[in-house]
Structure formats: structure tokens, C-alpha cells
Amino acid sequence: MQDRHLWLVEPEPEHDREAPGEGRMLQVGLRPLNRWWRVVGVLMVALCAAGLGIFFGHSANPKGSVNLGTKALGTSLQARVSTNNATTANDGEALGTIEVDVHGDVRRPGVVQVLSTARVGDAIRAAGGFLHAADAATVNQAALLWDGEEIDVLASAPAGGIGDGTAPSQIPGAARGFASPTSMRIDVNTADAATLETLPGVGPKRAAEIIAYRTAHGPFANLQSLGQVRGIGPKTLAKWQSLLSFGVGSPAGGA
Amino acid sequence: MSYRCVNCVQAIWVACCSAGIGAVLGLLFRWRHKSYGLKLVLVIVVLAIGACSYGLIYARLCPGRPAVEPGVYTTLTGVIESVTQKQRNTELWLEVTSEGELRQPCRFRVLALVPVSTVWQTGQLVRVNGIYVLSVSKNQSVLDMLAPLWLFRGKAYPMTTGHAWFTDTGAAALAAMQKTVSTNRVASATLAESIVIGRSAPIANTTQSAFLAAGVAHLLAASGANVTFALRLALMPWQFAARAAGRWRKTARCVYALAVIWVFAALCGGTLSILRAAFAASYRILATSLGRSVGGGVTLTASCLLFAIALPADFTQPSTLLSMFATFAVCEATDLVEASHVRAQAPNPSPSWLSFPKIVNTLWRTMFHSVTTSLVVDAYLLPVVWWMFGQWTPYSAIATVLLEPMAAWLLPLTVIWAALSLCASLLAQNMILFDLAHACGILDTNLVSIVMAIVQTIAHWPWSLVQMPPLPLPAALLCVIAMACCRRLHLPYIANRRLRIQSRVNRQTI
């Protein structure tokens, strides 16, 4: 009944004609998906990616170190990102990281970023470790760090002495060598303000206070007497114990 | 990786990527249009090689890296982009323009650590003498690779400059605006200025963090929307002056528009995002005047090409890449969502009063399409932002939809306020201008307060800024490709030929 109207239809192209004897008249083509389904598809891809990221982030940090709802860390590029208006990261200090300049006998000298609770040993490991194994003897690896600190790892002592025989206070711009031998200690009774500032936690103000106290009351006899300077407590003294001397022959002043 | 071979590696990387993309496109085109495949591959490869050669020559003339090894004493000259005061020193983020005693031109950024002695200001030209300190960040992020961080330690000295007119104008406008309002609104004035010309440096870190957590940090940066606004504002008086131009009207309009765009870009401090937007707008104006295509994809490609030719050293900067990809995402979202919205709105030849249900319906449709567009843009941006910064802002679409209209009101209002404030400061005795500026300032700062309230509310929602694990580049690319494929998805279907023939028969019979 319907086939008799087929003469009205324009002749089909040659390649569209079916093979003789083929019963089914089916053709496979491509049709654009509905616009809203495509929107849903795009959103689903993004949501799946985010979901996977959060899931694997949690798996990798079972103690919940994937900080949901907290600020992101800008790593070493904190300053750059903070200038880059659209992509401002946050202050690294809020997340407990500090930057320390490590140079001297380490594999990769330069500025490294470590946790605020890190110690000198952690900073040296971040800088690639000691260049020579014997250098470890010249450094107090347990000392605490503060932001912006400069750590100078001195060369290990040859048979005749320590390094080139130069004390940290005599090295221009040198910071903390953390050397335990007596000749590497800072003589608190003769050191100037710049040398005292190389001690951990000592800034210009505290160095000036130490010198003022020394000028007013005479030389420090031992470590405990240094505690009489305003702002210096037992914890600070404990940190300085291996770094100070109080005259020839008394490395720690009997402390 | 040694910093000396960064440019070569980047060039090789760009060439390989371009060749790969060319090969894939060529294969696709070969599949669809057999004659174009090989030609397309050849053109893309030649373009990639030419671009890399140009980049290397440019890097030779104006290097994008330090010329001396770390530890060697040198002199840098640059503009301060930001200042961070630390306990022991001051961190200056410098855009270095020349290096060495001979002041050889260069273009890169360094983080200069200088003694705490002088108060430095953003935009100031300084000379810094000292040494480079090699950065040895243990886990190098994407940002480290795209834009290596050069640390510099030394002493800084201020320099006088004769090219800071635009910076001074922006600062003078801000100072004049701040004088017209009470001191508790000074921060709002700074924020309003930042929304117009994108100078976010004076804004408090907490405010910037709130915008970041709400996913609308782009509001603090000048971009394509700001350029468009400036152009529209500047073309308003042009309509009255156009008659005077006579038969040169079209050319004069083109020149005027280009001048407006680049003056505005300079006023915004010439940041990378605004420069990319300025290139795009310039191409659009020139192409329109010459009768060429001004579609989204074409404009984006042309602007990227112009940017790469003019500033090859900044092409791989994170903000440039992010700006380009954001524009691509907006194009994709607009193509996907807005077309149906526009089609649904039938043209109304005779204006008439709309009924209340119609108004509600229109508002609802507009809001729905805005949310959908923002969601699609955010979906496209997710893998790139995740890859670059390791974070995700889930409420960005909501915040954008709520705040974009308010920002659109803020732009003209702030410009009027700044103009009135500047005039009032120049004419010190004119109280009428001062009162007008004060009124504008009150209105503007109130609007800014509302914006801040919304931003703070969204920023305090749970999971407003999710820190994500590191995402490798292939995974990010895969995600973007998957979304682009979804957007162009064609599903196979089985057409029954007999039914089709019957429908044609019926149609022709009728």
C-alpha cells in the first residue's frame, strides 16, 4: 500500500542503496547530543575529577592533612603569587613554614623551605645534605630554626685544626656555624654586636642589651650570669650553651 | 635543571607540543578532509619552528633569566611589584628591566631580599646591588617550572623615573577618592579602585584571601571585562564627535578605540592579563574595521599570537596562561549555553509593557543561564587551577553570579567618583564637586561593603577552598580534552530508512 507512493521520492544516491536481499533497512549516523546533556556531561567530568582528587588526597593523608576549608600553600612562590592578583596565595607563615638560607659545605646551597618546627639538621637535609660526612661534626643539628635564618656549614677540621682556622665571628656576613669545638664558640665578653647577632634569637636590640649589660656590670662569668640580661631565659640559654664561651679556657663558663 | 637552559628547554617543549598537536589535528582533518591533512601538519610544524626561532632570538636580545651565576655581584634595575616586610629584611618582588652595569635589557622577576632600612612602595623604580641566591625548593611545583623564582640578596636604592605618569595618576586618583570619605571607608575605596584597574597590591592580605576562598579573585584583577567597560565608556562621547571626522570617521574611531585600550592598559599597570585582553580587543577592533572574522576562537588565537610575538618572555607566565585559558573557557561556555538562551528570546519589534510573570520568567531564565555558564567556566578551569595551584573553589560559580552584576555597577560608579574626586582636589575651593564626590564615595563604598559581606560569607562556608593533591599535567590535559569532547559530543544513532522514506513520501504527498 505504502510502496506505491515510492515513485514520488527522488532517486537515492548509488551508495545509499542497499545490497539486494538485505532485509533490514538500517543506517548508522552521528547526531549531536542535546545541549543540556552536554552541559551535564562537562559538569560530570569536572565533578568526577574533583571527587577523585579529594578521595585520593584523603587516602594519601589519612590524618586529614587535606585541608578542607583552609588556605592553600603557596610553596616557595608565595611572594610571587601574592603579587599576581588573580591567583593570590596565602602567607606561608600561617601554615607553619619558614625559609632558611643554607650555604657552606652542603650539596645544594641556597634558600630552602622547611617547617617552622624544623631543626638545623632538617634544613641541611633540604639543602642536599653535607658535602663531606665529617662536616656533621661542626654543626649542632638539633638547634631550632627561625624564619630568614642563615646557616653556614663550615668545612670539617683537618688534622691540624678546624677549617681554615677562621672563627665565625671573623667571617664577613657569616651566620651560625653551630660549631661545638671551643675555638668556634663566640666569646660573649669580647664579641661585638654583629657577632652576637649571629646567635639564634638575637637581633640588634638584644645584642645591644647584652653589650649594655656587659658594659655596666662587667664581663659575664658563666652562662647563668647571662640570664640576668632582660629577655634571656633558661630556654634561650640552653640553646646557646654549646655556642658561647666566657674567656679562654672556659668554653661554657662552667655551665 | 640548570637555570641557563630553561629557555632552550621551553622552546623544545613548545616545538614538540606544537608538532604533536599539529599531527593530531592533521590526522583528524585527514580523516574528514583528506586533502588538508598534510598541509595542516606542515603549516603547524613550520609555525612552531618559526615561533621557537623567534623566541630564542628574543631571549638572546632580551633574556628572561639572570645573566650571571649565583654569587656573582651584579646590579639590577626594575619596578617594585610588591613589598613584604619581614622581621629581618624586606622582600621586594621586582620586575627586572635591565641588568649589569651596562644596563642590558632583560625581562624577568626576582624576589629581592634587602635590609629593612627604607620604606618602599609598589611601582617605584629601584636599583638593587647584590648577588643571586639559587633557590633549591625541594618539591618543585608547576609555578616553579613555568616561572622560575630567582632570589636576590642585596641593597636597594630608589631611582627617579619619567615614565611613571600612569602610576602616579592611579595613586593620585586613589588619594583623592580617600580624601572624600571617612577613614573607615579608605579600605573600601582601595578595593573599588582595584576592581576597576586591578591593582590589588595595596589590599589587605585577609581581603585577598577572602576573595580567593570565594573563588572570585578575578574581580580584583583587570581583565577583558574591564577593557570592554573602558571602551564602552570612552565611545560614549565619540558618538557626538564622530560627525566632525567626516569621511575618515571609521578610521578615526578605530584609532581612538585603540588609543583608549592601550592607555587603559597602561593605567592598569600593564599586568599580563590586561595586556592579553588589550591585544584581544585591539584585534577585534581592527578585524571589525577590515571586515574580518571576530569570533571568540579566532580572537583568542589572534590575541595569543600577538602576545607571543610582542612579549615572548611572558608567554609562559602563570597569569598569562590562566588568562588565556579562562578566555577559552568563557568561549566554550558561551557557545554551549548562551546560544539556546539567545535563541529562546524572540525579537520583539514593538516595545510594550511586560507583565509580571514575564518579568519573573525572564529574570529566572537569565539567572539560570548565568549560573550554568559560570558552572561550565568553572568546570573548564578546575583542572588548570588544580594543576597550577593545587586548590579548588567549589562556590566560585555562585559567587560569580552574585557579584558580577554588582561589579558591573561598581565600575562606572568608581570612575565617576574618581573623576569627581580628582576635579575636587584640583579645584580646592569647589565644595559642590567635593559634595558630589562624597555622595558617590558613600554609594560606592556601601556597594563595596555589600560585595565584601557576600565574599566573606561565601569564604566562611565549609570547604570553600579545597586543597587538592598534586595533579600531573597529562591528567589535567586529559580532563580538559574530556570536557571539550563532551561539549562536541555526537552520539551514533540508527536510522530506519524505511521509516524515513515513508516520512518523505508523506511530506511530499501532503
mmCIF file of C-alpha atoms in Angstrom, chain A residues 33 62 80 92 107 115 160 166 216 243:
data_model
loop_
_atom_site.group_PDB
_atom_site.id
_atom_site.type_symbol
_atom_site.label_atom_id
_atom_site.label_comp_id
_atom_site.label_asym_id
_atom_site.label_seq_id
_atom_site.Cartn_x
_atom_site.Cartn_y
_atom_site.Cartn_z
ATOM 1 C CA LEU A 33 23.642 15.319 21.753
ATOM 2 C CA PRO A 62 44.721 9.653 56.347
ATOM 3 C CA ARG A 80 55.151 35.880 43.508
ATOM 4 C CA GLY A 92 53.282 30.669 54.198
ATOM 5 C CA ARG A 107 75.312 19.811 48.269
ATOM 6 C CA LEU A 115 58.516 23.563 58.699
ATOM 7 C CA GLY A 160 95.917 20.449 62.350
ATOM 8 C CA THR A 166 88.727 31.337 60.969
ATOM 9 C CA ALA A 216 77.553 48.238 83.085
ATOM 10 C CA LEU A 243 77.791 28.229 71.171
#
